[in-house]
Coordinates of C-alpha atoms in Angstrom, one line a residue:
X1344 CA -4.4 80.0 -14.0
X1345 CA -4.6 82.4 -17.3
X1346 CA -4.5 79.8 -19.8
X1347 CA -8.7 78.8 -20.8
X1348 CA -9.5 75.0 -20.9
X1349 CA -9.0 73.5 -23.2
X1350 CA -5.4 74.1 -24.1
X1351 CA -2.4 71.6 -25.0
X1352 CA 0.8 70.7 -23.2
X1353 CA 3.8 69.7 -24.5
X1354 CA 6.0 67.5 -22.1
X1355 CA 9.4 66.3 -22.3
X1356 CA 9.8 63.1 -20.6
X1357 CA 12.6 61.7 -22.8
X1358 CA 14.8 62.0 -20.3
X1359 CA 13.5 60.5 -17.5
X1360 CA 14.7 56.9 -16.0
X1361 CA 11.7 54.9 -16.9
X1362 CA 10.3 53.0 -13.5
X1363 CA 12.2 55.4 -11.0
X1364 CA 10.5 56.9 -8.3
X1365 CA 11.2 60.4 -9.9
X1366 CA 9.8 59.4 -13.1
X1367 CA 6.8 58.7 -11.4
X1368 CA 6.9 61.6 -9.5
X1369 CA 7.1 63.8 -12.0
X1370 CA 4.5 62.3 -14.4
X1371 CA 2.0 61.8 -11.5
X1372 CA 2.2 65.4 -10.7
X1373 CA 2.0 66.6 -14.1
X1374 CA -1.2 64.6 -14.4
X1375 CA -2.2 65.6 -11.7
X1376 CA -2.0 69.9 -12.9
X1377 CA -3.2 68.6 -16.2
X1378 CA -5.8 67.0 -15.0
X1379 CA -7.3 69.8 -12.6
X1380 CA -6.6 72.9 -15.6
X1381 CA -9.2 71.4 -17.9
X1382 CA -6.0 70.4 -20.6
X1383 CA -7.3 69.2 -23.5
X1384 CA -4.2 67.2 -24.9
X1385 CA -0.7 66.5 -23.6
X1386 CA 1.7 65.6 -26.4
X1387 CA 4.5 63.9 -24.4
X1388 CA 8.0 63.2 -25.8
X1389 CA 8.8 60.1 -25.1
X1390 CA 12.2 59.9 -26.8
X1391 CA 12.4 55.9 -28.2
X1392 CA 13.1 52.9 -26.2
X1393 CA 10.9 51.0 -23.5
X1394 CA 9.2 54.9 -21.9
X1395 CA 6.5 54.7 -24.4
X1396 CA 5.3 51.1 -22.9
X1397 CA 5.9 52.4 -19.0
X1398 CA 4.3 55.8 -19.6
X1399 CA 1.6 54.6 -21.9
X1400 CA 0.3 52.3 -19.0
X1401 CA -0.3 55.6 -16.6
X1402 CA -2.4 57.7 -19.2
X1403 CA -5.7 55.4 -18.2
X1404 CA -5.6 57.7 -15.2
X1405 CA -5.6 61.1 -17.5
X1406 CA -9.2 63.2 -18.1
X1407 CA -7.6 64.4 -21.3
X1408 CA -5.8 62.9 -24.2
X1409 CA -2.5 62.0 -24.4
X1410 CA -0.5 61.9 -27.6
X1411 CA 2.7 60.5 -27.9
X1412 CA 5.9 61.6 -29.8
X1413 CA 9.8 60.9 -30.2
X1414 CA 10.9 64.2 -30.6
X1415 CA 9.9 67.8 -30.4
X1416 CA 10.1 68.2 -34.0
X1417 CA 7.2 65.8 -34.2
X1418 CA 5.2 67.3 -31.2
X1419 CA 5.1 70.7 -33.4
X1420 CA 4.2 68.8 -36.8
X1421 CA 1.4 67.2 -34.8
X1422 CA 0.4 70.6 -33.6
X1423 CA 0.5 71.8 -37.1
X1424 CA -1.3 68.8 -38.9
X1425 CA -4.0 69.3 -36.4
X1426 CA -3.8 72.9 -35.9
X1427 CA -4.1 73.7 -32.8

């Protein structure tokens, strides 16, 4: 409750079995903090494979935007190219 709106998220989902009930747990109820904390952007790290298609499909539901990576090392480059 100390950030101010606005801020950016990074989330590591890359692990996560895509279409498991914990997968959807867990990315329903980060949307769900995201989307009552006024984030601005959540860079999610999606690792490679079939995530990107699964998760892609839930971010219709998000009030913010949702930008996503393959690794951490591009979450911060995104941070940097767009400085924030």
């Amino acid at each position: 409750n100390k950030l101010s709106p606005g801020y950016v998220v990074i989330n590591d989902i890359s692990k996560l079995q895509v279409n498991s009930d914990e997968a959807n747990d867990y990315v329903k109820q980060m949307m769900d903090f995201a989307n009552s904390r006024d984030v601005k952007k959540v860079i999610r790290i999606i690792g490679r494979g079939d995530s990107k298609k699964y998760f892609n499909g839930m971010s219709i539901f998000a009030n913010y935007d949702v930008i996503e990576v393959e690794s951490m090392l591009k979450a911060e480059e995104f941070l940097v190219e767009n400085n924030l």
